[in-house]
Coordinates of C-alpha atoms in Angstrom, one line a residue:
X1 CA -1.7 -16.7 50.9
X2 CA 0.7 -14.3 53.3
X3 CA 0.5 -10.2 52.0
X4 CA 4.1 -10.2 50.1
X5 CA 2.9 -13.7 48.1
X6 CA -0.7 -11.6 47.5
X7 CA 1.5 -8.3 46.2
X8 CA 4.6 -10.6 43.9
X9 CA 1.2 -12.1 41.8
X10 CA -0.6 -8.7 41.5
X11 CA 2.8 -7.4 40.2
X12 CA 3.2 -10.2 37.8
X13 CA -0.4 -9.8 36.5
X14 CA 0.2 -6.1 35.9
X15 CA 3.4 -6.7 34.0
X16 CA 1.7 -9.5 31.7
X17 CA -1.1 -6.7 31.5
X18 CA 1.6 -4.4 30.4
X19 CA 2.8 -6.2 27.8
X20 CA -0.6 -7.9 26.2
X21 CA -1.4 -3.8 26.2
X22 CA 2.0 -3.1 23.8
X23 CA 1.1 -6.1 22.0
X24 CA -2.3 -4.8 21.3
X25 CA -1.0 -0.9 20.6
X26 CA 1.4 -2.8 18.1
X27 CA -1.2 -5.3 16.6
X28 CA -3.4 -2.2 15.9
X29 CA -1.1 -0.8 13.5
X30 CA -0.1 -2.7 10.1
X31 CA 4.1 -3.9 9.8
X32 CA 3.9 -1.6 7.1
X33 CA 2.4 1.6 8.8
X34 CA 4.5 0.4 12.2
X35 CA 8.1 0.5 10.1
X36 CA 7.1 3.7 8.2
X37 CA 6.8 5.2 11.5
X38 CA 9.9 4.2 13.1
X39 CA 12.2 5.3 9.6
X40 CA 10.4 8.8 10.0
X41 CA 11.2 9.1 13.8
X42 CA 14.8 8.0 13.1
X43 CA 14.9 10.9 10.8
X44 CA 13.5 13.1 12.5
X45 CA 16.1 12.2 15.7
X46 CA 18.6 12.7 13.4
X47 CA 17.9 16.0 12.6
X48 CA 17.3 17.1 16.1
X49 CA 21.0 15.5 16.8
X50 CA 22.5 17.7 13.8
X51 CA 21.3 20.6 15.1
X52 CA 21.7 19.8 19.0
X53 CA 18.6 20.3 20.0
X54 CA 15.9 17.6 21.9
X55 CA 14.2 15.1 20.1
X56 CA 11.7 14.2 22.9
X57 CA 10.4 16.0 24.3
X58 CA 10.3 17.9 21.6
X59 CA 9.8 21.7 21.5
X60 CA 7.0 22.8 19.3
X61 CA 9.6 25.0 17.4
X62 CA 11.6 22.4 17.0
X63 CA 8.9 20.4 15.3
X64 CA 8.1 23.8 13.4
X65 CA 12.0 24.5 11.9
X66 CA 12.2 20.9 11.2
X67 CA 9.2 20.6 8.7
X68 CA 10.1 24.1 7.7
X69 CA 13.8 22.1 6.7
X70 CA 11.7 19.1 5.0
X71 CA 9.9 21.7 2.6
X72 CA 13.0 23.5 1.6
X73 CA 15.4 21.1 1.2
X74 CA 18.1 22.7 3.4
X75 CA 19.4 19.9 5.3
X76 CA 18.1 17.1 2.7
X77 CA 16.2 16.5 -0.2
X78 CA 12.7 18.6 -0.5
X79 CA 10.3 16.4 1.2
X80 CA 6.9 16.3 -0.4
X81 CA 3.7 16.9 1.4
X82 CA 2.3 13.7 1.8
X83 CA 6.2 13.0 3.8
X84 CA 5.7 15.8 5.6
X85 CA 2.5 15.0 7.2
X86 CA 3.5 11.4 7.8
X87 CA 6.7 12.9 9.8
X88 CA 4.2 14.6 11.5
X89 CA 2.1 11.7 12.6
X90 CA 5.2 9.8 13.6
X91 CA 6.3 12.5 15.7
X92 CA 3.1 12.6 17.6
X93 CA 2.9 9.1 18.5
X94 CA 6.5 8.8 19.6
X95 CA 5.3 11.3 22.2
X96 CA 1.8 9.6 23.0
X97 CA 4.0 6.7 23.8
X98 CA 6.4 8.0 26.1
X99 CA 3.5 9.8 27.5
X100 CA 5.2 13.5 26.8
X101 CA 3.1 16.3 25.8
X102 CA 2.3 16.0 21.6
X103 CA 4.5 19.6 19.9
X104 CA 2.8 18.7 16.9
X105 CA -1.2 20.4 18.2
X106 CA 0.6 23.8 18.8
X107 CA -0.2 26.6 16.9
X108 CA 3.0 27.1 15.3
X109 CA 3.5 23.5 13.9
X110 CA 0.1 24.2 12.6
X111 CA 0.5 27.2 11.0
X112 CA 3.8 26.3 9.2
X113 CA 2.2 23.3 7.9
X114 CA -0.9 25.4 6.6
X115 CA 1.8 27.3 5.0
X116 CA 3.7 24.6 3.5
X117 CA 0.3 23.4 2.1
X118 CA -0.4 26.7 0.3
X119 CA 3.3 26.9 -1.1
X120 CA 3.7 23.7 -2.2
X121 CA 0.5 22.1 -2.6
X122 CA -0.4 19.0 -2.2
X123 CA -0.8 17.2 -5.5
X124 CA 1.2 14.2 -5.7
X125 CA 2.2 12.5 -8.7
X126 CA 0.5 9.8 -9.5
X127 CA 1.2 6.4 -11.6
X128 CA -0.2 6.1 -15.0
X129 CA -2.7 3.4 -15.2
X130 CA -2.3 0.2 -16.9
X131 CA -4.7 -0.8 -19.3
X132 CA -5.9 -3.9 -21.2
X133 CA -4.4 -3.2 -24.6
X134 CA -1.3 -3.0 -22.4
X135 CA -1.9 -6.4 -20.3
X136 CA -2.8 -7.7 -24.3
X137 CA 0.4 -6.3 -25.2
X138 CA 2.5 -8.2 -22.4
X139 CA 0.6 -11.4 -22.6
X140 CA 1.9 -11.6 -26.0
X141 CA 5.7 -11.1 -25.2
X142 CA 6.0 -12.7 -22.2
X143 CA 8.3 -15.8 -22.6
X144 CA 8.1 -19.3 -21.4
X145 CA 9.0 -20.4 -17.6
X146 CA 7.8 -20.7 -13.9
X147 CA 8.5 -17.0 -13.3
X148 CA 6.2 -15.9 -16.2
X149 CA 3.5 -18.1 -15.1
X150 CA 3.7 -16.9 -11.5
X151 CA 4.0 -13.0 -13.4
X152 CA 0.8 -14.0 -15.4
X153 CA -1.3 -14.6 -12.7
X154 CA 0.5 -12.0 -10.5
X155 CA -0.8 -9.4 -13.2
X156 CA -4.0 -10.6 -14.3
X157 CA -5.2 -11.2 -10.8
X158 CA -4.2 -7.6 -9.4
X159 CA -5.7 -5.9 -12.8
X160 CA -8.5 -8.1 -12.7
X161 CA -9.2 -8.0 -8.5
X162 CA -8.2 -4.1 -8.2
X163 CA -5.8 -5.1 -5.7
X164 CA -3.1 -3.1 -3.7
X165 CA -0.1 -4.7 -4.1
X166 CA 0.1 -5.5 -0.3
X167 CA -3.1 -7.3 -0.4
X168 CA -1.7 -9.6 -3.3
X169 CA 1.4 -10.6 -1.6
X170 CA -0.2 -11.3 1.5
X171 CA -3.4 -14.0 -0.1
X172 CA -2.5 -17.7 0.9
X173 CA -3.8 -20.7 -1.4
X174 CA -6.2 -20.8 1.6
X175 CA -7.7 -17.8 0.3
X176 CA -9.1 -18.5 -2.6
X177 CA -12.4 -20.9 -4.0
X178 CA -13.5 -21.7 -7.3
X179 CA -16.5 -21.9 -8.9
X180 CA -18.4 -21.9 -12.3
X181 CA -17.9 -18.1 -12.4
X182 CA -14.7 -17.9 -11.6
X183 CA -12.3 -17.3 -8.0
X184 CA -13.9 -16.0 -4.7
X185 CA -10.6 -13.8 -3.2
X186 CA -10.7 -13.5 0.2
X187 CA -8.9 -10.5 1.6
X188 CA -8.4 -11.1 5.1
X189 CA -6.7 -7.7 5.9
X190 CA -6.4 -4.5 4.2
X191 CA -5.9 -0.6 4.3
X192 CA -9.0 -0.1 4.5
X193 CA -9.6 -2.8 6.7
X194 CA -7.3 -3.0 9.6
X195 CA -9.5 -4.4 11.9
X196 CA -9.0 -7.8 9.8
X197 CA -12.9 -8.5 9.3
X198 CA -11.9 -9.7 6.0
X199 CA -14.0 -9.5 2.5
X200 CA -14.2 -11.4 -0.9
X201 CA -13.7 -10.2 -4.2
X202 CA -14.9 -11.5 -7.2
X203 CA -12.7 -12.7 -10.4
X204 CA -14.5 -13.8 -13.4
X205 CA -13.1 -15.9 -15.9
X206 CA -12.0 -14.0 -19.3
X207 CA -13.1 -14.5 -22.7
X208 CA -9.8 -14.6 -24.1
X209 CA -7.4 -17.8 -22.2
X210 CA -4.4 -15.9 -23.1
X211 CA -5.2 -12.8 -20.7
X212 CA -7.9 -14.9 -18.5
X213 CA -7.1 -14.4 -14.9
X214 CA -8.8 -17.4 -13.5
X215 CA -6.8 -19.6 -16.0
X216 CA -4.1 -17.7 -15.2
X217 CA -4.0 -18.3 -11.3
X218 CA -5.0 -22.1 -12.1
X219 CA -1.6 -22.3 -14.2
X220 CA 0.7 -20.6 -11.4
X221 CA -1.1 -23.5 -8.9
X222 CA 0.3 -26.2 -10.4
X223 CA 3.5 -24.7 -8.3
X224 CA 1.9 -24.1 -5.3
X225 CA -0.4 -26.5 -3.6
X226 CA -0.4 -24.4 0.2
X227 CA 0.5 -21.5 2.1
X228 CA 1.6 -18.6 0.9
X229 CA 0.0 -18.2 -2.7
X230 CA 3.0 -15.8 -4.5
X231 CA 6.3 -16.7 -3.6
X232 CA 9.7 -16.0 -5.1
X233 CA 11.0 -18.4 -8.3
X234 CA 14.5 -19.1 -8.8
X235 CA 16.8 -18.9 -12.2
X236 CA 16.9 -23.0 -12.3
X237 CA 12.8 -22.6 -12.0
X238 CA 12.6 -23.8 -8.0
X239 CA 9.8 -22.2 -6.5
X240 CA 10.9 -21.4 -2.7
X241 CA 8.5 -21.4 0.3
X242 CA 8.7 -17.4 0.9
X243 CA 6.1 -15.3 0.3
X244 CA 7.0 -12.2 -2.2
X245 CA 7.7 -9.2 -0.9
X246 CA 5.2 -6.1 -2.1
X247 CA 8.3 -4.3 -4.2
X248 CA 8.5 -7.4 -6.4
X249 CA 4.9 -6.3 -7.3
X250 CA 6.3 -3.2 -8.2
X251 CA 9.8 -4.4 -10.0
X252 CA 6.8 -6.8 -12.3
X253 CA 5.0 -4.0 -13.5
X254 CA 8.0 -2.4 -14.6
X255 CA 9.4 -5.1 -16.5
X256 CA 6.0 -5.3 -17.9
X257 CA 5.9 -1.8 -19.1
X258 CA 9.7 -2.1 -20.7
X259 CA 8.7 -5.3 -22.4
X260 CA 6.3 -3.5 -24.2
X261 CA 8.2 0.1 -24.6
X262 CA 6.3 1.9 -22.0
X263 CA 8.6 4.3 -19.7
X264 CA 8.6 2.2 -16.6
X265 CA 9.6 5.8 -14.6
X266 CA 5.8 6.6 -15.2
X267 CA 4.3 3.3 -13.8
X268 CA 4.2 1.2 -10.4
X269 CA 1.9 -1.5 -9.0
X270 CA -0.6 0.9 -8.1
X271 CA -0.9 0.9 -11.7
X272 CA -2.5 -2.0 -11.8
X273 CA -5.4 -0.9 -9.3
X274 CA -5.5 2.3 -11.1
X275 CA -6.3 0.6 -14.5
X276 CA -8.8 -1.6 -13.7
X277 CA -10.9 1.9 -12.2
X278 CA -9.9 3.2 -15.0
X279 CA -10.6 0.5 -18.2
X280 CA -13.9 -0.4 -16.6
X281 CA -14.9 3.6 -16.4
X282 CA -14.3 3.8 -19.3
X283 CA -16.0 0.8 -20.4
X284 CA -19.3 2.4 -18.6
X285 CA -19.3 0.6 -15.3
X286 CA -21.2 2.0 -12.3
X287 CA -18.9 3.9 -9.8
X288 CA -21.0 1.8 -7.1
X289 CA -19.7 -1.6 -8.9
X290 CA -16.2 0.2 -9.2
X291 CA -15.9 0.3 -5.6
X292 CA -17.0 -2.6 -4.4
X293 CA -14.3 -4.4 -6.0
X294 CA -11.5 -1.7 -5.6
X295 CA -13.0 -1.8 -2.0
X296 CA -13.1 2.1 -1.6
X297 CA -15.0 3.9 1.4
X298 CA -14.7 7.0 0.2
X299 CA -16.2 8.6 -2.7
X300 CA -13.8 11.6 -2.9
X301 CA -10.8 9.3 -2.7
X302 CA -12.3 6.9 -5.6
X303 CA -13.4 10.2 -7.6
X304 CA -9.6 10.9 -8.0
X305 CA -9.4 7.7 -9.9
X306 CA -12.4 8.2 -12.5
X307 CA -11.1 11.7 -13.2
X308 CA -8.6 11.1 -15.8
X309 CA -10.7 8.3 -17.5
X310 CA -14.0 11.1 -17.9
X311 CA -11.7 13.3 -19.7
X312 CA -12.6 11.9 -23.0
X313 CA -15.9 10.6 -22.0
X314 CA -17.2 13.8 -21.3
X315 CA -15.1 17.0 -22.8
X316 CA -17.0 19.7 -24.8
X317 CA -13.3 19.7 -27.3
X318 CA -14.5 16.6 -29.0
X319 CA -17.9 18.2 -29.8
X320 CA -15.7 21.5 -32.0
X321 CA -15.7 19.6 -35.5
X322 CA -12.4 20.4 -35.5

């Protein structure tokens, strides 16, 4: 092999290295994290082009006035913390990509946002959980048809399983095995797990068939015999081959809460997740058992869950006579 064949192979190899090394750098992000990312560098471009000044590299007081903008509301709409620090994060690996020095370490970026912290706080409004008497409630309304079987099992396996909405949408027919005791739910990926090691849930089956989410998920299968496990129904009752998309979860609940006159404003599919933390709470289950199904790491994240559901377990205002 002559010296220019020797150098055209090592130059191939280190383009194929190249771009099994994007591939990974992509892989090791989830879609959802990866488009959230590239809508908050768009904005953030776009600001930068209103105001004629350079995206990337960016200056740090760039990066400074522009989250200064996000928390007033100036240019746009009041951006809440959570947004902010995500614009943030987006901003800093646009620059770790293009290998430019990161704005967002400098001490000014850092000391606005301290200060946008301490002005606006960072409490974020949460979903009101959904409860049983609610999924009892539903159950009871819900009318006949292939989209209220697939909504049946929809519900009563993501209140049951303490699932995120993304996990739902994403379980195959694959996924699941039954026994005696119920469905094993195997989540192959999650937020929690984005190395994809994978871990099984638990459902048991209910004492009541009309809310039972076993029965429930055996109904919706009579549909579905492979791949994808929740898909989209249409009107004439054809079930279609593509998997649901995570905002169906969401446009569910809602109909679920209006069916049974709860303000749907208030509620979300996270309310599903949030209710099972918070029924069994309240119906004295162990934090430890909590978690293992809800598949928390973190206590202080979980302990924001159990927090409304001990204000009337434990509140010296019940104990006034009054």
């Amino acid at each position: 092999m002559d010296l220019i064949t020797r150098k055209m192979d090592l130059l191939a190899n280190m383009q194929g290295l190249q771009k099994a090394a994007v591939d990974y750098i992509r892989d090791s992000k989830s879609d959802n994290t990866i488009r959230a990312y590239a809508a908050d560098w768009d904005h953030f471009k776009a600001w930068c082009d209103t105001y004629r000044v350079v995206s990337l590299p960016a200056a740090a007081e760039t990066v400074a006035l522009y989250i200064t903008d996000l928390a007033e509301g100036i240019t746009d709409y009041k951006a809440s913390v959570a947004t902010i620090q995500r614009r943030l994060v987006a901003i800093s690996q646009r620059h770790k990509a293009e290998g430019c020095e990161v704005p967002t370490q400098a001490q000014a970026v850092k000391s606005v946002m301290a200060g946008i912290r301490r002005s606006v706080g960072v409490h974020q409004d949460k979903k009101l959980p959904i409860l049983t008497e609610h999924i009892r409630s539903w159950a009871a309304v819900l009318p006949a048809g292939v989209t209220s079987i697939r909504d049946r099992a929809l519900i009563l396996l993501g209140y049951a399983g303490a699932f995120r909405r993304s996990e739902l949408v994403a379980l195959d027919v694959s996924d699941l095995e039954f026994t005696k005791s119920g469905v094993k739910v195997t989540i192959k990926r999650s937020k929690t797990d984005q190395d994809g090691a994978g871990y099984v849930k638990a459902v048991y089956y209910g004492s009541d068939p009309a809310v039972c989410p076993v029965l429930a998920l055996q109904d919706w299968l009579k549909f579905v015999q492979s791949g994808p496990l929740f898909r989209r129904v249409w009107q004439n009752g054809r079930v279609d081959t593509t998997r649901l998309s995570d905002k169906v979860v969401d446009l569910v609940v809602k109909d679920l809460c209006q069916s049974i006159g709860l303000d749907a404003d208030l509620y979300g599919a996270h309310s599903l997740r949030a209710g099972h933390i918070t029924q069994a709470k309240i119906n004295g289950a162990a934090d430890t058992d909590i978690m293992r199904q809800s598949g928390h790491k973190s206590m202080a994240v979980f302990a924001g869950y159990i927090r409304d559901a001990d204000l009337f377990r434990n509140n010296s205002s019940g104990r006034l006579g009054l």
